[in-house]
Amino acid sequence: MSFLVFIGSVALCLVVSSALLQRFEEAAKADGSLSFLVIGDWGRKGAYNQSEVAFQMGVVGEQLKIDFVISTGDNFFDSGLRGIDDPAFDESFTKIYTSSSLQKQWYSVLGNHDYRGDVEAQLSPVLTNHHKRWLCLRSFIVNAEVAELFFVDTTPFVDKYFTEPGDHVYDWRGIGPRKTYISNLLKEVDLALQESNAKWKIVVGHHTIRSAGLHGDTDELVKQLLPILQANNIDLFINGHDHCL
Ligand SMILES: *[C@@H]1O[C@H](CO)[C@@H](O)[C@H](O)[C@H]1NC(C)=O
């Protein structure tokens, strides 16, 4: 009898915790305000003006006294990281974002290019342990008092990476049955948004929802994610994918 009760409560705990996105707390400034920089599609080992942009981010970051940095994914071109020891991590991140104002927490999601490498490496706690400011997760929440930020893993939504991968090999480990992954994620984001009391609700993902840029709209997100964001009256959606400066 007690064995059964034990199993029952363990199962309940697993169900409850899997329904919650991991949360992180960021204190706002003394006056209640918050400032942060957002960058996406950046890991080029300094090329494509990455170093120049990094330098200016340092200057602006100092002026704004930023609290943290958001990365909207495509963190390492062309195919993510090869492993936790991939020198691309230092060549594209550590040795590029050297300004003192950028030595803050970075909150990152994955982009489609990251999914072409070793996804588990970018998400690895080992990497975060070695580089304290690095944190990349699939989907999570940052509660920053005046604002709550909801990070959403958008790559698994996009059909063409599954149906027409071309020469690319995507690392779908951890996605499991894709439909279940997406429906659970949408439910969790919806629930978290409903429960949020933050003045500003901000959603962050890699792919565009609506865009006049090169990639244009992401139809899967227009159909599946946008209605949830609208129903919950979010204030802002921040994405990368389209390269605009
Ligand atoms: C770097 O920036 C300069 C100045 O804006 C521009 O002319 C050049 O095309 C950029 N290089 C690349 C590779 O984007």
Tab-separated table of N, CA and C in Angstrom, residues 24-161:
chain	number	residue	atom	x	y	z
A	24	PHE	N	14.114	32.092	-13.826
A	24	PHE	CA	15.293	32.781	-13.300
A	24	PHE	C	14.858	34.165	-12.839
A	25	GLU	N	15.499	34.646	-11.794
A	25	GLU	CA	15.127	35.946	-11.237
A	25	GLU	C	16.208	36.976	-11.547
A	26	GLU	N	15.780	38.150	-11.992
A	26	GLU	CA	16.687	39.282	-12.230
A	26	GLU	C	16.132	40.466	-11.453
A	27	ALA	N	16.941	41.070	-10.614
A	27	ALA	CA	16.466	42.245	-9.884
A	27	ALA	C	16.460	43.453	-10.813
A	28	ALA	N	15.393	44.244	-10.776
A	28	ALA	CA	15.381	45.498	-11.534
A	28	ALA	C	16.299	46.490	-10.819
A	29	LYS	N	16.549	47.635	-11.455
A	29	LYS	CA	17.370	48.668	-10.816
A	29	LYS	C	16.597	49.279	-9.636
A	30	ALA	N	17.311	50.061	-8.820
A	30	ALA	CA	16.697	50.661	-7.621
A	30	ALA	C	15.460	51.487	-7.993
A	31	ASP	N	15.470	52.134	-9.164
A	31	ASP	CA	14.314	52.952	-9.567
A	31	ASP	C	13.235	52.111	-10.266
A	32	GLY	N	13.400	50.788	-10.277
A	32	GLY	CA	12.379	49.906	-10.856
A	32	GLY	C	12.547	49.657	-12.342
A	33	SER	N	13.494	50.386	-12.972
A	33	SER	CA	13.660	50.225	-14.420
A	33	SER	C	14.592	49.048	-14.737
A	34	LEU	N	14.672	48.761	-16.015
A	34	LEU	CA	15.428	47.595	-16.467
A	34	LEU	C	16.005	47.955	-17.827
A	35	SER	N	17.253	47.605	-18.112
A	35	SER	CA	17.724	47.769	-19.485
A	35	SER	C	18.548	46.566	-19.911
A	36	PHE	N	18.382	46.235	-21.165
A	36	PHE	CA	19.109	45.088	-21.690
A	36	PHE	C	19.334	45.268	-23.182
A	37	LEU	N	20.307	44.558	-23.709
A	37	LEU	CA	20.566	44.564	-25.151
A	37	LEU	C	20.108	43.230	-25.715
A	38	VAL	N	19.710	43.250	-26.985
A	38	VAL	CA	19.318	42.022	-27.670
A	38	VAL	C	20.157	41.882	-28.928
A	39	ILE	N	20.686	40.687	-29.148
A	39	ILE	CA	21.413	40.417	-30.385
A	39	ILE	C	21.073	39.003	-30.840
A	40	GLY	N	21.057	38.799	-32.143
A	40	GLY	CA	20.825	37.457	-32.664
A	40	GLY	C	21.726	37.198	-33.853
A	41	ASP	N	21.896	35.946	-34.222
A	41	ASP	CA	22.585	35.593	-35.462
A	41	ASP	C	23.993	36.181	-35.506
A	42	TRP	N	24.809	35.841	-34.486
A	42	TRP	CA	26.049	36.596	-34.315
A	42	TRP	C	27.354	35.825	-34.447
A	43	GLY	N	27.378	34.526	-34.146
A	43	GLY	CA	28.663	33.840	-33.975
A	43	GLY	C	29.451	33.626	-35.256
A	44	ARG	N	30.296	34.593	-35.618
A	44	ARG	CA	31.028	34.585	-36.887
A	44	ARG	C	32.526	34.700	-36.682
A	45	LYS	N	33.006	34.374	-35.496
A	45	LYS	CA	34.434	34.484	-35.188
A	45	LYS	C	34.959	35.889	-35.506
A	46	GLY	N	34.122	36.873	-35.291
A	46	GLY	CA	34.512	38.271	-35.471
A	46	GLY	C	34.205	38.833	-36.839
A	47	ALA	N	34.017	37.977	-37.833
A	47	ALA	CA	33.776	38.448	-39.201
A	47	ALA	C	32.351	38.995	-39.356
A	48	TYR	N	32.049	39.445	-40.553
A	48	TYR	CA	30.730	40.048	-40.859
A	48	TYR	C	30.418	41.210	-39.913
A	49	ASN	N	31.471	41.934	-39.512
A	49	ASN	CA	31.322	43.070	-38.603
A	49	ASN	C	30.852	42.666	-37.200
A	50	GLN	N	30.978	41.416	-36.857
A	50	GLN	CA	30.587	40.998	-35.495
A	50	GLN	C	31.408	41.766	-34.435
A	51	SER	N	32.719	41.883	-34.685
A	51	SER	CA	33.582	42.560	-33.695
A	51	SER	C	33.223	44.034	-33.554
A	52	GLU	N	32.897	44.673	-34.695
A	52	GLU	CA	32.540	46.094	-34.658
A	52	GLU	C	31.239	46.291	-33.878
A	53	VAL	N	30.276	45.415	-34.126
A	53	VAL	CA	28.995	45.507	-33.409
A	53	VAL	C	29.226	45.230	-31.920
A	54	ALA	N	30.080	44.250	-31.629
A	54	ALA	CA	30.376	43.912	-30.228
A	54	ALA	C	30.967	45.115	-29.497
A	55	PHE	N	31.867	45.843	-30.197
A	55	PHE	CA	32.487	47.014	-29.585
A	55	PHE	C	31.425	48.067	-29.240
A	56	GLN	N	30.527	48.334	-30.210
A	56	GLN	CA	29.484	49.344	-29.978
A	56	GLN	C	28.485	48.883	-28.920
A	57	MET	N	28.236	47.572	-28.860
A	57	MET	CA	27.376	47.049	-27.786
A	57	MET	C	27.994	47.361	-26.431
A	58	GLY	N	29.304	47.246	-26.367
A	58	GLY	CA	30.008	47.549	-25.118
A	58	GLY	C	29.816	48.997	-24.703
A	59	VAL	N	29.907	49.917	-25.699
A	59	VAL	CA	29.747	51.354	-25.433
A	59	VAL	C	28.318	51.652	-24.972
A	60	VAL	N	27.345	51.136	-25.735
A	60	VAL	CA	25.934	51.394	-25.403
A	60	VAL	C	25.562	50.706	-24.087
A	61	GLY	N	26.099	49.513	-23.897
A	61	GLY	CA	25.821	48.769	-22.670
A	61	GLY	C	26.270	49.528	-21.430
A	62	GLU	N	27.409	50.247	-21.580
A	62	GLU	CA	27.954	51.070	-20.492
A	62	GLU	C	27.008	52.260	-20.217
A	63	GLN	N	26.596	52.923	-21.316
A	63	GLN	CA	25.726	54.110	-21.177
A	63	GLN	C	24.392	53.739	-20.536
A	64	LEU	N	23.851	52.603	-20.946
A	64	LEU	CA	22.517	52.203	-20.456
A	64	LEU	C	22.590	51.450	-19.130
A	65	LYS	N	23.823	51.152	-18.705
A	65	LYS	CA	24.004	50.323	-17.503
A	65	LYS	C	23.116	49.078	-17.581
A	66	ILE	N	23.338	48.312	-18.630
A	66	ILE	CA	22.460	47.163	-18.889
A	66	ILE	C	22.522	46.139	-17.762
A	67	ASP	N	21.393	45.471	-17.591
A	67	ASP	CA	21.277	44.441	-16.559
A	67	ASP	C	21.637	43.064	-17.099
A	68	PHE	N	21.350	42.843	-18.382
A	68	PHE	CA	21.685	41.556	-19.002
A	68	PHE	C	21.624	41.682	-20.517
A	69	VAL	N	21.989	40.605	-21.208
A	69	VAL	CA	21.955	40.560	-22.667
A	69	VAL	C	21.063	39.392	-23.078
A	70	ILE	N	20.275	39.596	-24.115
A	70	ILE	CA	19.455	38.505	-24.666
A	70	ILE	C	20.026	38.107	-26.013
A	71	SER	N	20.173	36.821	-26.240
A	71	SER	CA	20.528	36.339	-27.572
A	71	SER	C	19.364	35.541	-28.130
A	72	THR	N	18.931	35.949	-29.339
A	72	THR	CA	17.779	35.304	-29.968
A	72	THR	C	18.173	34.106	-30.826
A	73	GLY	N	19.388	33.584	-30.669
A	73	GLY	CA	19.767	32.347	-31.353
A	73	GLY	C	20.514	32.525	-32.656
A	74	ASP	N	20.874	31.407	-33.286
A	74	ASP	CA	21.922	31.347	-34.303
A	74	ASP	C	23.171	31.936	-33.667
A	75	ASN	N	23.523	31.299	-32.565
A	75	ASN	CA	24.640	31.773	-31.756
A	75	ASN	C	25.990	31.416	-32.383
A	76	PHE	N	26.033	30.295	-33.072
A	76	PHE	CA	27.296	29.863	-33.684
A	76	PHE	C	27.051	29.394	-35.118
A	77	PHE	N	27.594	30.187	-36.062
A	77	PHE	CA	27.500	29.817	-37.483
A	77	PHE	C	28.671	28.913	-37.838
A	78	ASP	N	28.566	27.999	-38.783
A	78	ASP	CA	27.365	27.832	-39.576
A	78	ASP	C	26.494	26.705	-39.007
A	79	SER	N	27.107	25.892	-38.160
A	79	SER	CA	26.415	24.706	-37.653
A	79	SER	C	26.583	24.515	-36.154
A	80	GLY	N	26.213	25.533	-35.375
A	80	GLY	CA	26.240	25.409	-33.926
A	80	GLY	C	27.617	25.061	-33.390
A	81	LEU	N	27.637	24.427	-32.238
A	81	LEU	CA	28.894	23.975	-31.640
A	81	LEU	C	29.082	22.493	-31.940
A	82	ARG	N	30.353	22.082	-32.087
A	82	ARG	CA	30.628	20.654	-32.325
A	82	ARG	C	30.667	19.867	-31.014
A	83	GLY	N	30.845	20.569	-29.912
A	83	GLY	CA	30.912	19.925	-28.601
A	83	GLY	C	31.206	20.997	-27.570
A	84	ILE	N	31.307	20.623	-26.284
A	84	ILE	CA	31.542	21.672	-25.281
A	84	ILE	C	32.964	22.244	-25.369
A	85	ASP	N	33.872	21.535	-26.061
A	85	ASP	CA	35.242	22.036	-26.203
A	85	ASP	C	35.481	22.718	-27.545
A	86	ASP	N	34.440	22.955	-28.309
A	86	ASP	CA	34.587	23.593	-29.628
A	86	ASP	C	35.212	24.979	-29.453
A	87	PRO	N	36.382	25.233	-30.113
A	87	PRO	CA	37.018	26.559	-29.974
A	87	PRO	C	36.128	27.696	-30.476
A	88	ALA	N	35.106	27.376	-31.261
A	88	ALA	CA	34.187	28.416	-31.752
A	88	ALA	C	33.545	29.172	-30.594
A	89	PHE	N	33.400	28.512	-29.456
A	89	PHE	CA	32.777	29.216	-28.327
A	89	PHE	C	33.608	30.432	-27.919
A	90	ASP	N	34.917	30.233	-27.795
A	90	ASP	CA	35.786	31.364	-27.441
A	90	ASP	C	35.954	32.323	-28.615
A	91	GLU	N	36.099	31.754	-29.827
A	91	GLU	CA	36.359	32.599	-30.998
A	91	GLU	C	35.166	33.496	-31.344
A	92	SER	N	33.967	33.013	-31.063
A	92	SER	CA	32.771	33.787	-31.425
A	92	SER	C	32.110	34.488	-30.244
A	93	PHE	N	32.441	34.065	-29.035
A	93	PHE	CA	31.768	34.650	-27.864
A	93	PHE	C	32.767	35.271	-26.877
A	94	THR	N	33.532	34.425	-26.182
A	94	THR	CA	34.400	34.917	-25.096
A	94	THR	C	35.352	36.017	-25.564
A	95	LYS	N	35.993	35.798	-26.749
A	95	LYS	CA	37.014	36.749	-27.213
A	95	LYS	C	36.425	37.920	-27.993
A	96	ILE	N	35.110	37.913	-28.199
A	96	ILE	CA	34.468	38.988	-28.974
A	96	ILE	C	33.748	39.975	-28.054
A	97	TYR	N	32.996	39.440	-27.105
A	97	TYR	CA	32.202	40.324	-26.220
A	97	TYR	C	33.008	40.593	-24.959
A	98	THR	N	34.085	41.396	-25.134
A	98	THR	CA	35.061	41.583	-24.067
A	98	THR	C	34.797	42.832	-23.225
A	99	SER	N	33.933	43.736	-23.700
A	99	SER	CA	33.699	44.983	-22.940
A	99	SER	C	33.171	44.664	-21.554
A	100	SER	N	33.522	45.532	-20.608
A	100	SER	CA	33.128	45.239	-19.221
A	100	SER	C	31.615	45.252	-19.064
A	101	SER	N	30.932	46.107	-19.838
A	101	SER	CA	29.461	46.188	-19.685
A	101	SER	C	28.767	44.926	-20.180
A	102	LEU	N	29.487	44.097	-20.946
A	102	LEU	CA	28.867	42.876	-21.491
A	102	LEU	C	29.177	41.645	-20.646
A	103	GLN	N	29.877	41.885	-19.534
A	103	GLN	CA	30.176	40.759	-18.618
A	103	GLN	C	28.990	40.549	-17.679
A	104	LYS	N	27.819	40.522	-18.251
A	104	LYS	CA	26.576	40.326	-17.502
A	104	LYS	C	26.006	38.986	-17.935
A	105	GLN	N	24.907	38.619	-17.300
A	105	GLN	CA	24.249	37.381	-17.713
A	105	GLN	C	23.757	37.479	-19.153
A	106	TRP	N	24.031	36.452	-19.933
A	106	TRP	CA	23.458	36.327	-21.277
A	106	TRP	C	22.378	35.245	-21.215
A	107	TYR	N	21.189	35.578	-21.707
A	107	TYR	CA	20.101	34.603	-21.791
A	107	TYR	C	19.895	34.271	-23.261
A	108	SER	N	20.138	33.009	-23.622
A	108	SER	CA	20.125	32.650	-25.038
A	108	SER	C	19.140	31.534	-25.346
A	109	VAL	N	18.547	31.639	-26.529
A	109	VAL	CA	17.796	30.511	-27.082
A	109	VAL	C	18.573	29.955	-28.280
A	110	LEU	N	18.086	28.860	-28.818
A	110	LEU	CA	18.726	28.231	-29.976
A	110	LEU	C	18.067	28.701	-31.267
A	111	GLY	N	18.871	28.823	-32.324
A	111	GLY	CA	18.332	29.083	-33.656
A	111	GLY	C	18.491	27.846	-34.525
A	112	ASN	N	17.993	27.918	-35.747
A	112	ASN	CA	18.073	26.756	-36.647
A	112	ASN	C	19.519	26.343	-36.924
A	113	HIS	N	20.436	27.329	-37.002
A	113	HIS	CA	21.844	26.963	-37.227
A	113	HIS	C	22.435	26.223	-36.026
A	114	ASP	N	21.978	26.584	-34.828
A	114	ASP	CA	22.467	25.884	-33.629
A	114	ASP	C	22.013	24.430	-33.627
A	115	TYR	N	20.835	24.189	-34.175
A	115	TYR	CA	20.299	22.827	-34.239
A	115	TYR	C	21.060	21.954	-35.246
A	116	ARG	N	21.949	22.572	-36.034
A	116	ARG	CA	22.760	21.781	-36.977
A	116	ARG	C	24.052	21.302	-36.319
A	117	GLY	N	24.241	21.679	-35.061
A	117	GLY	CA	25.427	21.216	-34.339
A	117	GLY	C	25.008	20.330	-33.179
A	118	ASP	N	25.860	20.286	-32.175
A	118	ASP	CA	25.587	19.497	-30.975
A	118	ASP	C	24.779	20.378	-30.023
A	119	VAL	N	23.466	20.228	-30.083
A	119	VAL	CA	22.584	21.069	-29.275
A	119	VAL	C	22.863	20.898	-27.784
A	120	GLU	N	23.073	19.659	-27.372
A	120	GLU	CA	23.302	19.392	-25.944
A	120	GLU	C	24.526	20.163	-25.440
A	121	ALA	N	25.499	20.400	-26.314
A	121	ALA	CA	26.703	21.143	-25.912
A	121	ALA	C	26.349	22.587	-25.562
A	122	GLN	N	25.561	23.238	-26.448
A	122	GLN	CA	25.194	24.634	-26.156
A	122	GLN	C	24.359	24.756	-24.900
A	123	LEU	N	23.566	23.733	-24.624
A	123	LEU	CA	22.682	23.768	-23.457
A	123	LEU	C	23.388	23.285	-22.195
A	124	SER	N	24.616	22.822	-22.358
A	124	SER	CA	25.277	22.092	-21.272
A	124	SER	C	25.567	22.953	-20.045
A	125	PRO	N	25.224	22.442	-18.852
A	125	PRO	CA	25.578	23.126	-17.604
A	125	PRO	C	27.094	23.226	-17.433
A	126	VAL	N	27.832	22.341	-18.088
A	126	VAL	CA	29.302	22.391	-18.008
A	126	VAL	C	29.799	23.694	-18.627
A	127	LEU	N	29.213	24.054	-19.773
A	127	LEU	CA	29.578	25.299	-20.451
A	127	LEU	C	29.232	26.500	-19.562
A	128	THR	N	28.056	26.465	-18.984
A	128	THR	CA	27.610	27.551	-18.096
A	128	THR	C	28.503	27.639	-16.861
A	129	ASN	N	28.978	26.508	-16.400
A	129	ASN	CA	29.850	26.481	-15.240
A	129	ASN	C	31.209	27.110	-15.535
A	130	HIS	N	31.728	26.849	-16.759
A	130	HIS	CA	33.010	27.428	-17.161
A	130	HIS	C	32.876	28.900	-17.496
A	131	HIS	N	31.749	29.275	-18.074
A	131	HIS	CA	31.536	30.653	-18.521
A	131	HIS	C	30.270	31.137	-17.846
A	132	LYS	N	30.427	31.770	-16.687
A	132	LYS	CA	29.276	32.074	-15.823
A	132	LYS	C	28.195	32.888	-16.522
A	133	ARG	N	28.580	33.741	-17.502
A	133	ARG	CA	27.544	34.597	-18.102
A	133	ARG	C	26.742	33.867	-19.168
A	134	TRP	N	27.179	32.656	-19.550
A	134	TRP	CA	26.494	31.932	-20.628
A	134	TRP	C	25.355	31.079	-20.088
A	135	LEU	N	24.159	31.295	-20.608
A	135	LEU	CA	23.048	30.404	-20.277
A	135	LEU	C	22.186	30.260	-21.515
A	136	CYS	N	22.114	29.063	-22.040
A	136	CYS	CA	21.273	28.797	-23.204
A	136	CYS	C	20.372	27.619	-22.850
A	137	LEU	N	19.087	27.829	-22.992
A	137	LEU	CA	18.117	26.762	-22.734
A	137	LEU	C	17.101	26.783	-23.865
A	138	ARG	N	16.336	25.705	-23.954
A	138	ARG	CA	15.344	25.667	-25.047
A	138	ARG	C	14.230	26.683	-24.789
A	139	SER	N	13.572	26.573	-23.644
A	139	SER	CA	12.474	27.480	-23.297
A	139	SER	C	12.536	27.723	-21.801
A	140	PHE	N	12.367	28.980	-21.398
A	140	PHE	CA	12.479	29.312	-19.978
A	140	PHE	C	11.909	30.699	-19.733
A	141	ILE	N	11.905	31.094	-18.459
A	141	ILE	CA	11.315	32.383	-18.087
A	141	ILE	C	12.321	33.176	-17.259
A	142	VAL	N	12.421	34.478	-17.552
A	142	VAL	CA	13.202	35.369	-16.697
A	142	VAL	C	12.241	36.384	-16.101
A	143	ASN	N	12.167	36.352	-14.793
A	143	ASN	CA	11.316	37.303	-14.095
A	143	ASN	C	12.182	38.471	-13.656
A	144	ALA	N	11.977	39.628	-14.278
A	144	ALA	CA	12.802	40.797	-13.975
A	144	ALA	C	11.924	41.904	-13.375
A	145	GLU	N	11.022	41.519	-12.497
A	145	GLU	CA	10.137	42.434	-11.765
A	145	GLU	C	9.229	43.224	-12.704
A	146	VAL	N	9.709	44.349	-13.237
A	146	VAL	CA	8.848	45.177	-14.101
A	146	VAL	C	8.482	44.443	-15.398
A	147	ALA	N	9.323	43.523	-15.797
A	147	ALA	CA	9.074	42.750	-17.021
A	147	ALA	C	9.271	41.265	-16.761
A	148	GLU	N	8.478	40.466	-17.441
A	148	GLU	CA	8.703	39.025	-17.411
A	148	GLU	C	8.974	38.595	-18.857
A	149	LEU	N	10.053	37.836	-19.030
A	149	LEU	CA	10.473	37.446	-20.377
A	149	LEU	C	10.289	35.950	-20.548
A	150	PHE	N	9.622	35.581	-21.640
A	150	PHE	CA	9.302	34.182	-21.918
A	150	PHE	C	10.072	33.756	-23.160
A	151	PHE	N	11.029	32.868	-22.973
A	151	PHE	CA	11.896	32.424	-24.065
A	151	PHE	C	11.320	31.132	-24.653
A	152	VAL	N	11.118	31.129	-25.967
A	152	VAL	CA	10.446	30.005	-26.626
A	152	VAL	C	11.344	29.413	-27.718
A	153	ASP	N	11.482	28.109	-27.683
A	153	ASP	CA	12.287	27.369	-28.669
A	153	ASP	C	11.482	27.241	-29.970
A	154	THR	N	11.784	28.071	-30.972
A	154	THR	CA	10.914	28.119	-32.158
A	154	THR	C	11.321	27.160	-33.278
A	155	THR	N	12.568	26.689	-33.298
A	155	THR	CA	13.037	25.882	-34.435
A	155	THR	C	12.188	24.625	-34.677
A	156	PRO	N	11.819	23.874	-33.618
A	156	PRO	CA	11.031	22.653	-33.871
A	156	PRO	C	9.653	22.907	-34.497
A	157	PHE	N	9.194	24.156	-34.512
A	157	PHE	CA	7.901	24.461	-35.130
A	157	PHE	C	7.975	24.418	-36.657
A	158	VAL	N	9.162	24.638	-37.206
A	158	VAL	CA	9.277	24.919	-38.635
A	158	VAL	C	9.357	23.623	-39.449
A	159	ASP	N	8.321	23.369	-40.226
A	159	ASP	CA	8.181	22.103	-40.963
A	159	ASP	C	9.357	21.800	-41.879
A	160	LYS	N	9.842	22.817	-42.588
A	160	LYS	CA	10.822	22.524	-43.652
A	160	LYS	C	12.125	21.917	-43.129
A	161	TYR	N	12.469	22.182	-41.861
A	161	TYR	CA	13.696	21.565	-41.331
A	161	TYR	C	13.521	20.051	-41.199
